[in-house]
Coordinates of C-alpha atoms in Angstrom, one line a residue:
Chain A
M1 CA 73.0 92.2 23.1
A2 CA 75.2 91.1 19.5
V3 CA 72.5 92.1 16.8
A4 CA 72.2 95.5 18.4
Y5 CA 75.1 95.4 18.9
L6 CA 76.2 93.9 15.0
L7 CA 73.5 96.6 14.4
A8 CA 75.0 99.9 15.6
M9 CA 78.6 99.4 15.3
K10 CA 79.1 97.7 12.0
N11 CA 79.1 98.5 8.2
F12 CA 77.3 95.6 6.0
R13 CA 75.4 95.3 2.8
G14 CA 72.4 94.1 3.9
K15 CA 72.2 95.8 7.6
E16 CA 69.2 98.0 7.1
V17 CA 66.9 94.7 5.8
L18 CA 68.4 92.9 9.2
D19 CA 67.2 96.1 11.3
I20 CA 64.0 96.0 9.0
I21 CA 63.4 92.3 10.5
F22 CA 64.3 92.1 13.4
T23 CA 61.3 95.8 14.4
L24 CA 58.6 94.2 12.0
P25 CA 57.3 92.1 14.7
L26 CA 56.9 95.9 17.4
V27 CA 53.9 97.0 14.0
L28 CA 52.7 94.5 12.8
P29 CA 49.9 93.3 14.5
P30 CA 49.9 90.8 16.9
T31 CA 48.9 87.4 14.6
V32 CA 50.8 87.8 11.4
T33 CA 53.7 88.1 14.2
G34 CA 51.5 84.8 15.2
Y35 CA 51.3 83.2 11.4
Y36 CA 54.8 83.8 11.0
L37 CA 55.2 81.7 14.1
I38 CA 53.8 78.8 13.2
I39 CA 55.5 79.1 9.3
L40 CA 58.5 78.2 11.6
F41 CA 58.1 76.0 14.0
G42 CA 54.6 74.2 12.9
R43 CA 55.1 70.4 12.8
N44 CA 55.1 71.6 9.3
G45 CA 56.9 74.2 9.9
L46 CA 60.8 75.3 8.6
I47 CA 62.3 74.7 11.8
G48 CA 59.7 73.0 13.2
R49 CA 59.7 69.9 11.4
I50 CA 63.0 69.5 11.9
L51 CA 62.2 69.4 15.6
Y52 CA 60.2 66.9 15.2
E53 CA 61.2 64.2 13.1
W54 CA 64.8 64.6 15.4
A55 CA 62.9 64.7 19.5
G56 CA 59.5 63.5 18.3
W57 CA 57.7 67.5 20.2
S58 CA 56.7 70.2 18.5
I59 CA 56.8 73.6 21.0
M60 CA 52.9 74.5 19.2
F61 CA 49.9 74.4 22.3
T62 CA 53.0 74.3 25.0
W63 CA 53.9 76.9 27.9
Y64 CA 57.4 77.0 25.3
A65 CA 55.2 78.5 22.9
A66 CA 53.7 81.0 24.9
V67 CA 57.4 82.4 25.9
L68 CA 57.8 82.1 22.2
A69 CA 55.7 84.4 20.8
S70 CA 56.8 87.0 24.2
F71 CA 60.0 86.8 22.8
A72 CA 59.4 87.4 19.0
V73 CA 57.4 90.7 20.4
A74 CA 59.1 91.7 22.8
L75 CA 62.7 91.6 20.4
P76 CA 62.6 95.0 19.1
L77 CA 61.8 96.6 21.8
M78 CA 65.1 95.5 22.6
I79 CA 67.4 95.3 19.8
K80 CA 66.6 99.0 19.0
A81 CA 66.8 100.6 22.2
T82 CA 70.0 98.7 22.7
R83 CA 71.3 99.8 19.9
A84 CA 70.4 103.3 20.7
A85 CA 72.5 102.7 24.1
I86 CA 75.1 101.1 21.7
E87 CA 75.3 104.1 18.9
S88 CA 74.7 107.0 22.6
V89 CA 78.7 105.5 23.2
D90 CA 80.7 108.3 22.6
R91 CA 83.2 107.6 19.2
N92 CA 86.4 108.0 20.6
L93 CA 85.6 106.5 23.8
I94 CA 85.8 102.7 21.7
N95 CA 89.0 104.8 20.0
A96 CA 90.8 106.2 23.0
S97 CA 90.0 102.3 24.1
Y98 CA 91.3 100.4 20.4
T99 CA 94.7 102.4 20.9
L100 CA 95.8 101.7 23.7
G101 CA 95.6 98.6 22.9
H102 CA 92.9 96.6 23.8
S103 CA 90.7 94.2 21.6
E104 CA 87.2 95.4 20.2
F105 CA 85.9 92.2 22.1
E106 CA 87.6 94.3 25.2
T107 CA 87.0 96.9 24.3
A108 CA 82.3 95.8 24.5
I109 CA 83.3 94.5 27.3
R110 CA 84.9 97.8 29.1
V111 CA 83.4 99.8 28.0
T112 CA 80.5 100.7 25.5
L113 CA 78.5 98.1 26.7
P114 CA 79.3 99.7 30.3
L115 CA 78.8 103.3 29.1
A116 CA 75.4 102.3 26.9
K117 CA 74.4 99.9 30.2
R118 CA 71.5 102.3 31.7
G119 CA 69.6 101.6 27.5
I120 CA 70.3 98.5 28.3
V121 CA 68.5 97.7 31.2
A122 CA 65.4 100.2 30.4
G123 CA 65.1 98.8 26.6
A124 CA 64.3 94.7 28.6
V125 CA 62.8 96.6 31.6
L126 CA 60.2 97.5 28.9
S127 CA 60.4 94.5 26.7
F128 CA 60.4 92.0 29.2
A129 CA 57.0 94.4 30.2
R130 CA 56.0 94.4 26.5
A131 CA 56.7 90.3 26.4
M132 CA 54.2 89.7 29.9
G133 CA 51.4 91.9 28.5
E134 CA 51.4 90.3 25.7
F135 CA 48.4 88.2 23.2
G136 CA 47.8 88.0 19.7
A137 CA 51.4 86.3 19.1
T138 CA 50.8 84.1 22.0
L139 CA 47.1 82.9 21.2
M140 CA 48.2 81.7 17.6
V141 CA 51.2 79.4 18.8
A142 CA 50.1 78.1 22.1
G143 CA 46.9 78.0 22.3
N144 CA 44.3 79.2 25.4
I145 CA 44.5 75.8 27.5
P146 CA 43.6 76.4 31.7
G147 CA 46.3 75.4 34.1
K148 CA 48.8 75.7 30.9
T149 CA 48.9 78.2 28.5
D150 CA 47.1 80.6 29.7
T151 CA 49.2 84.4 30.7
M152 CA 47.5 86.5 32.2
P153 CA 46.5 89.0 30.0
I154 CA 45.0 84.8 28.4
S155 CA 42.4 84.1 30.8
I156 CA 41.6 87.7 31.0
Y157 CA 40.2 87.7 27.7
S158 CA 38.8 84.4 28.8
H159 CA 36.9 85.3 32.4
A160 CA 35.7 88.0 31.0
G161 CA 34.4 86.8 28.5
S162 CA 33.0 83.7 30.6
G163 CA 31.4 86.4 33.0
D164 CA 33.6 86.0 35.9
W165 CA 33.9 89.6 36.5
S166 CA 35.8 90.0 40.0
K167 CA 38.7 87.4 38.3
A168 CA 38.9 89.2 36.0
N169 CA 39.1 93.2 37.9
L170 CA 41.4 91.6 39.7
M171 CA 43.3 90.5 37.7
V172 CA 42.9 94.1 35.4
I173 CA 43.9 96.1 38.5
F174 CA 47.3 93.9 39.9
F175 CA 48.2 93.7 35.5
S176 CA 47.9 97.9 35.6
L177 CA 49.6 98.6 38.7
M178 CA 53.2 96.0 37.2
S179 CA 52.5 97.6 34.2
G180 CA 53.2 101.0 35.7
V181 CA 55.9 99.8 37.5
F182 CA 57.8 98.4 35.0
L183 CA 57.3 102.0 33.2
Y184 CA 58.9 103.9 36.2
I185 CA 61.9 101.4 36.8
A186 CA 62.2 101.9 32.0
N187 CA 61.9 105.7 32.5
R188 CA 64.1 105.9 35.7
F189 CA 66.5 103.9 33.9
T190 CA 66.3 106.5 30.4
K191 CA 66.1 109.8 31.7
R192 CA 69.6 110.2 32.6
I193 CA 70.1 109.1 29.0
F194 CA 68.8 111.7 27.6
Chain B
M1 CA 113.4 107.5 12.9
G2 CA 111.3 109.8 14.4
L3 CA 107.3 109.3 12.3
S4 CA 107.6 108.8 8.2
V5 CA 104.4 109.0 6.2
K6 CA 103.0 109.5 3.8
L7 CA 98.9 109.7 2.6
L8 CA 96.2 109.6 0.3
K9 CA 92.8 109.4 1.8
R10 CA 89.3 110.4 -1.0
V11 CA 86.1 111.0 1.5
K12 CA 82.6 112.5 0.5
G13 CA 84.0 115.9 -1.1
F14 CA 86.9 115.7 -0.3
T15 CA 91.1 114.5 -0.5
L16 CA 94.0 114.0 1.9
D17 CA 97.3 113.8 -0.1
V18 CA 100.6 114.9 2.4
E19 CA 104.0 113.7 2.8
W20 CA 105.8 113.8 5.3
E21 CA 108.8 113.4 7.9
I22 CA 109.1 114.3 11.7
G23 CA 111.8 113.6 13.9
N24 CA 112.0 112.0 18.1
E25 CA 109.7 115.8 18.1
V26 CA 106.8 118.4 18.6
A27 CA 105.6 118.6 15.1
V28 CA 103.0 120.8 14.8
L29 CA 100.0 120.1 12.4
F30 CA 98.6 123.5 12.1
G31 CA 95.5 124.1 9.3
S32 CA 91.7 125.8 10.5
S33 CA 89.4 123.1 10.7
G34 CA 88.5 120.5 7.7
A35 CA 92.2 120.5 6.5
G36 CA 92.8 117.1 7.2
K37 CA 94.6 117.6 9.9
S38 CA 92.5 115.8 12.9
M39 CA 92.1 112.9 9.9
T40 CA 96.2 112.3 9.4
L41 CA 96.0 111.5 13.2
Q42 CA 93.4 109.5 13.2
L43 CA 95.4 107.6 9.7
I44 CA 98.6 106.9 11.9
A45 CA 96.7 105.5 14.5
G46 CA 95.2 103.2 11.9
L47 CA 90.9 103.6 13.2
M48 CA 90.7 104.6 9.2
E49 CA 93.0 102.9 6.4
P50 CA 94.5 105.3 3.3
D51 CA 93.4 104.9 0.2
E52 CA 96.9 104.7 -1.1
G53 CA 100.4 105.3 0.8
F54 CA 103.3 104.5 4.2
I55 CA 103.4 105.6 7.8
R56 CA 106.9 104.1 9.1
S57 CA 108.0 105.8 13.1
N58 CA 110.9 104.7 14.2
G59 CA 111.8 101.3 11.8
N60 CA 108.7 100.4 12.2
I61 CA 106.3 99.9 9.7
F62 CA 102.1 100.7 10.8
F63 CA 101.3 100.6 6.9
D64 CA 102.5 100.2 3.2
K65 CA 99.9 100.3 1.1
S66 CA 102.4 97.8 -1.2
S67 CA 103.2 96.1 0.5
G68 CA 99.6 95.2 2.3
I69 CA 100.9 95.2 5.6
N70 CA 98.2 97.3 8.0
I71 CA 99.2 96.7 11.5
S72 CA 95.2 96.9 13.4
P73 CA 95.2 100.4 16.1
Q74 CA 96.0 97.5 19.5
Q75 CA 99.0 97.0 18.2
R76 CA 100.4 100.2 17.0
S77 CA 101.3 101.1 20.4
L78 CA 101.0 104.4 19.7
G79 CA 99.3 107.1 22.3
Y80 CA 95.8 109.5 20.9
V81 CA 94.7 112.1 23.4
F82 CA 91.2 114.5 22.1
Q83 CA 90.4 117.0 22.4
D84 CA 88.2 116.9 25.2
R85 CA 85.5 113.5 26.9
N86 CA 88.7 110.9 26.7
L87 CA 88.8 109.1 29.4
F88 CA 85.9 106.8 30.0
P89 CA 83.1 107.8 32.7
H90 CA 82.2 104.7 34.9
M91 CA 86.0 104.4 35.7
T92 CA 88.2 106.3 37.9
V93 CA 91.1 108.4 37.6
R94 CA 93.4 106.1 38.6
E95 CA 91.6 103.5 36.5
N96 CA 91.4 105.4 33.4
I97 CA 95.0 105.2 33.9
A98 CA 95.5 101.7 34.3
Y99 CA 93.9 100.4 31.2
G100 CA 96.1 101.8 29.4
L101 CA 98.5 99.1 30.3
K102 CA 99.4 96.4 28.7
R103 CA 98.8 92.9 31.4
K104 CA 101.1 93.2 34.2
S105 CA 101.5 91.2 37.5
R106 CA 98.7 93.7 39.6
E107 CA 102.8 94.8 41.5
E108 CA 104.0 96.3 38.5
R109 CA 100.4 96.9 37.9
D110 CA 100.2 99.0 40.3
T111 CA 104.0 100.3 40.6
R112 CA 103.7 101.9 36.9
V113 CA 100.2 102.9 38.5
D114 CA 102.2 105.5 40.9
D115 CA 104.4 106.3 39.0
M116 CA 101.9 108.0 36.2
I117 CA 100.6 109.5 39.0
R118 CA 103.7 111.7 40.8
Q119 CA 105.0 112.3 37.5
F120 CA 101.8 114.2 36.0
R121 CA 101.2 115.5 39.6
L122 CA 98.2 113.8 40.2
E123 CA 97.8 112.8 43.9
G124 CA 94.9 112.5 45.9
L125 CA 92.8 112.6 42.4
E126 CA 93.0 109.2 42.2
N127 CA 89.5 107.3 42.8
M128 CA 88.0 110.3 41.7
P129 CA 85.7 110.2 38.4
P130 CA 86.9 112.2 35.9
S131 CA 83.2 114.8 35.9
E132 CA 85.1 115.5 39.2
I133 CA 88.1 116.5 38.8
S134 CA 89.0 119.5 36.0
G135 CA 90.0 120.6 32.9
G136 CA 93.3 120.2 33.7
Q137 CA 92.9 117.5 35.1
K138 CA 91.8 115.8 32.6
Q139 CA 94.3 116.3 29.8
R140 CA 97.2 115.4 32.6
V141 CA 95.3 111.9 32.8
A142 CA 95.1 111.3 29.6
L143 CA 98.4 112.3 29.0
A144 CA 99.7 109.5 31.6
R145 CA 97.5 106.7 30.1
A146 CA 98.6 107.4 26.9
L147 CA 102.4 107.6 28.5
I148 CA 101.9 104.2 30.1
E149 CA 103.0 102.0 28.0
R150 CA 105.6 103.8 26.5
P151 CA 104.2 104.0 23.3
K152 CA 106.2 105.0 19.8
A153 CA 104.1 108.0 18.9
L154 CA 102.3 110.6 20.8
L155 CA 99.4 111.8 18.7
L156 CA 97.8 115.4 20.1
D157 CA 94.1 116.1 18.9
E158 CA 93.4 120.4 19.6
P159 CA 94.6 118.7 22.7
F160 CA 94.6 122.4 24.7
T161 CA 91.6 124.0 23.1
A162 CA 89.6 123.5 25.8
L163 CA 91.5 124.7 28.3
D164 CA 91.7 128.8 29.1
S165 CA 95.4 129.8 28.6
P166 CA 97.5 129.8 32.2
L167 CA 96.5 125.9 32.5
R168 CA 98.0 126.1 28.7
F169 CA 101.8 127.7 28.8
E170 CA 101.2 124.9 32.1
M171 CA 99.9 121.4 29.3
R172 CA 103.5 123.6 26.8
K173 CA 105.6 123.2 29.4
L174 CA 104.8 119.1 30.6
L175 CA 104.8 118.3 26.9
Q176 CA 107.8 119.4 26.0
E177 CA 109.2 117.5 29.4
V178 CA 107.2 114.4 28.3
R179 CA 108.8 115.7 24.9
N180 CA 112.2 114.8 26.4
E181 CA 111.6 112.2 28.7
F182 CA 110.5 110.0 25.7
D183 CA 112.0 111.3 23.1
I184 CA 109.4 110.0 20.3
P185 CA 108.1 111.9 18.4
V186 CA 104.9 114.0 19.8
V187 CA 102.3 115.3 16.4
L188 CA 100.2 117.9 17.5
V189 CA 97.7 118.8 16.4
T190 CA 95.7 122.9 16.1
H191 CA 94.4 125.8 14.5
D192 CA 95.3 127.7 16.9
F193 CA 97.2 130.6 16.5
E194 CA 99.3 131.0 20.0
D195 CA 100.0 127.5 20.5
A196 CA 101.4 127.3 16.9
Y197 CA 104.2 129.3 17.6
L198 CA 105.2 128.4 21.0
L199 CA 105.2 124.5 20.4
G200 CA 106.1 125.0 16.9
N201 CA 109.9 124.0 16.3
H202 CA 108.7 122.4 13.0
I203 CA 105.4 123.6 11.8
L204 CA 104.1 122.1 8.6
V205 CA 101.0 123.8 7.1
Y206 CA 97.1 121.9 5.9
I207 CA 95.5 123.8 3.5
D208 CA 91.9 122.0 1.6
G209 CA 94.5 118.5 2.6
R210 CA 97.6 119.0 1.7
V211 CA 101.3 120.3 3.9
E212 CA 100.7 123.7 1.9
Q213 CA 104.8 124.3 3.8
V214 CA 107.1 123.6 6.2
G215 CA 108.7 125.2 8.5
E216 CA 110.4 126.1 12.0
R217 CA 107.9 129.5 13.3
D218 CA 109.3 133.2 11.7
D219 CA 109.3 130.5 8.4
I220 CA 106.1 130.2 8.7
F221 CA 104.5 133.5 10.4
L222 CA 107.9 135.5 8.7
R223 CA 107.8 134.3 5.7
P224 CA 104.8 132.7 4.1
Q225 CA 105.3 130.7 0.4
S226 CA 102.7 131.2 -0.8
I227 CA 99.9 133.8 -0.4
R228 CA 97.3 130.6 0.3
V229 CA 99.4 131.1 4.4
A230 CA 98.8 134.4 4.6
Q231 CA 95.3 134.5 3.7
F232 CA 95.3 131.1 5.9
L233 CA 97.2 133.3 9.3
G234 CA 95.1 136.2 8.1
L235 CA 98.1 138.9 7.1
K236 CA 97.4 142.1 6.0
N237 CA 98.1 144.1 3.7
L238 CA 98.7 142.3 1.2
F239 CA 98.9 142.6 -2.8
R240 CA 99.0 141.3 -6.4
A241 CA 102.5 143.2 -7.9
K242 CA 104.1 143.3 -11.4
I243 CA 107.6 143.3 -10.9
M244 CA 108.5 145.9 -13.7
R245 CA 112.3 145.9 -13.8
K246 CA 115.0 145.1 -11.8
D247 CA 118.4 147.2 -11.0
E248 CA 120.9 144.6 -11.7
H249 CA 123.3 146.7 -10.0
L250 CA 121.4 147.8 -6.9
H251 CA 120.3 144.3 -6.3
R252 CA 116.9 145.8 -6.5
L253 CA 113.1 144.6 -8.5
I254 CA 111.1 148.0 -8.7
L255 CA 106.9 146.2 -8.3
E256 CA 104.3 148.0 -8.6
V257 CA 100.9 147.9 -7.3
D258 CA 98.4 150.2 -8.8
G259 CA 100.1 152.1 -10.7
L260 CA 102.5 152.6 -7.5
Q261 CA 105.9 151.8 -7.2
F262 CA 107.5 150.0 -4.3
S263 CA 111.4 149.4 -4.7
I264 CA 112.2 145.7 -2.5
S265 CA 115.5 144.5 -1.9
A266 CA 116.0 141.2 -4.8
D267 CA 116.4 138.6 -1.8
S268 CA 113.7 139.5 -0.3
G269 CA 111.6 136.3 -1.0
R270 CA 111.4 132.1 -1.0
R271 CA 111.8 132.0 -4.9
P272 CA 113.8 133.6 -7.6
V273 CA 111.2 135.7 -9.3
E274 CA 111.1 137.6 -12.9
V275 CA 110.9 140.9 -14.2
G276 CA 107.2 140.3 -16.1
M277 CA 105.9 138.0 -13.6
E278 CA 102.9 138.0 -10.9
V279 CA 103.7 138.6 -7.8
D280 CA 102.2 138.5 -3.7
L281 CA 102.7 141.3 -1.6
H282 CA 102.7 141.4 1.8
V283 CA 103.3 144.3 3.5
R284 CA 103.8 143.7 7.5
P285 CA 102.1 145.6 9.4
D286 CA 104.2 146.7 12.1
E287 CA 107.8 147.0 10.0
I288 CA 106.1 150.1 8.3
M289 CA 107.3 153.9 9.6
I290 CA 104.8 156.7 10.3
L291 CA 107.7 159.9 9.1
R292 CA 107.5 163.0 11.7
E293 CA 107.4 166.3 10.2
G294 CA 110.7 167.5 9.7
K295 CA 113.0 164.2 10.7
F296 CA 115.8 163.3 9.5
V297 CA 115.1 160.8 6.9
K298 CA 117.9 157.6 6.1
D299 CA 119.0 157.1 2.7
S300 CA 118.1 153.4 3.3
L301 CA 113.7 154.5 2.8
K302 CA 113.8 156.7 0.9
Q303 CA 112.7 154.8 -1.4
N304 CA 109.5 153.4 0.0
I305 CA 108.2 156.6 0.5
F306 CA 104.5 157.2 0.3
E307 CA 101.9 160.2 0.8
G308 CA 98.5 159.8 2.2
E309 CA 95.9 160.1 5.2
V310 CA 95.2 158.4 8.2
L311 CA 91.3 157.5 7.4
D312 CA 90.7 155.3 10.7
I313 CA 92.8 154.7 14.4
A314 CA 91.8 151.6 15.6
G315 CA 93.0 151.1 19.3
K316 CA 93.6 147.5 20.3
E317 CA 94.6 146.6 23.8
R318 CA 99.2 146.4 23.1
Y319 CA 99.2 148.6 20.0
Q320 CA 96.8 151.1 17.9
T321 CA 96.1 149.6 14.6
V322 CA 96.3 152.5 11.9
Y323 CA 94.1 152.6 8.3
F324 CA 96.3 155.1 5.8
Q325 CA 95.4 155.6 2.2
T326 CA 98.6 157.0 -0.3
T327 CA 97.2 159.5 -1.5
S328 CA 98.5 158.4 -5.8
G329 CA 96.3 155.0 -6.0
N330 CA 94.0 154.6 -2.8
I331 CA 96.0 151.6 -1.5
L332 CA 94.5 150.9 2.0
F333 CA 97.0 150.2 4.2
E334 CA 96.4 148.7 7.8
I335 CA 100.0 150.2 9.6
S336 CA 100.1 148.8 13.3
I337 CA 102.5 150.9 16.4
P338 CA 103.1 150.7 19.6
N339 CA 101.4 153.0 22.5
Y340 CA 104.4 155.1 23.2
A341 CA 105.1 156.1 19.4
F342 CA 101.8 156.7 18.4
R343 CA 101.8 159.4 21.7
N344 CA 104.8 160.7 19.8
L345 CA 103.6 160.6 16.4
N346 CA 99.6 162.2 17.4
L347 CA 97.1 161.1 14.5
S348 CA 94.1 162.2 14.0
V349 CA 91.9 160.9 11.4
G350 CA 91.9 162.8 8.2
K351 CA 95.6 164.6 9.3
I352 CA 97.5 163.4 5.7
V353 CA 101.7 161.8 6.7
S354 CA 103.8 160.4 5.5
I355 CA 104.5 156.1 5.5
A356 CA 108.2 154.2 5.3
L357 CA 108.8 150.2 4.1
R358 CA 111.6 149.5 5.2
D359 CA 113.4 146.4 3.5
E360 CA 112.1 144.2 6.9
S361 CA 108.0 145.7 5.7
L362 CA 108.3 143.9 2.5
W363 CA 107.7 140.1 1.5
V364 CA 106.8 138.3 -1.9
M365 CA 105.6 135.4 -2.6
S366 CA 105.4 133.7 -5.4

């Protein structure tokens, strides 16, 4: 949200570069995103090494890694939607709040974000749905450890691969229904704005 | 006293360069859109920063480039009301007004908000969202919200443009009340002639990022200082004229437009003029007389009598516009005649008549 607010309200050098970095996971193949995550969080990665030396623990192949991967691929959707929602708030209203003596932070809390709420919620629902369906990057960083790091899409892949059709069918139907509901909710929220 | 600004701001393809001072009065920034009026308000409010200059109001310095002072918009405590889309749509009328208050105890908040609701005649609307009240009510809420903290000045950007005329009349009255009660400078931006005329004892004409003329309404509408102001006001009968000679004895000047000579009082203009100068001549359409045949003509009118043909007649609701072309020189005049006078003249297209120009009808700009 902070990143989106920055992108929507401020002009600074490297703004577009920042926007591109945060949007990249949307268009990159999930395996590439996963690869970047390994570089960053792997035991010899930039952040992973520090973490390992401090805590003697690596995030790789734990369910935290699955969460991290889902987060990384869903983030661009969230930021895009939030940025668009904040930018769609009437600048006059924000200026009115400033001239009435309210600070930028207070204005963000009481005016800008409440008015952008619908777009932000829609973005959140969409990115949650996207995170649920994450497959490639998760497989790269969390692996496929049954009962531990096998997310639903991954276990569908495993069941289908091993010929366990009845389980796969059940999961696919459940998953499709759930995603449909999420899209419906997201549409309900965006319709009123645009 | 009042508000005093000197502003220079360059943005892509436009330069605003103005300097003016007003008292605790309603001053009208009057100009076409894109002349820099709204930008002036944004600079005063602190929503934009001038490249050079200063902004001072009743002893407070809001901005001064030379000493590096730039007070934030939050701390300038100015009331700012926009054309429309002023109110926070997610708050009720009451919450909108209360949003203008700084931190206060609950009781004090409530009494202050109640006072404003009463003063701006918003009783009964307190709990409505802005989307359910009328345009005039919205502007009253916006004014109440802007004024609740007793701001040091009030800035109004086309505040009545979205309203229809009976409401505008009401809002103008309200604005006078506000000015009288709060005793602060009120800067109102408008491109509307009627608003400017009725509100402006003090009008600043903005043209292309500059203040072209400052004055009372009659100074502006009857005695424009330059051809630029005259054109902005949409004045008819503007001619380029040359001053041919001066009659010192009668205190008159002889001007020539396309071979046709006019005699004007040497005082009819703002600046002194010399023989040989090129000037702009404005002939006021409502001060031109069409002469009835065989009617006695006063001596004072005899100097500017021209014969010509009625080319066309167009009726408006309150007066008739006659298009008239002089026989010599082929100069085209637009003449406005009240309906009762028009009926007595028996005019028709193609008729040859004479017109007389009173001294009051002639205005020279140089």
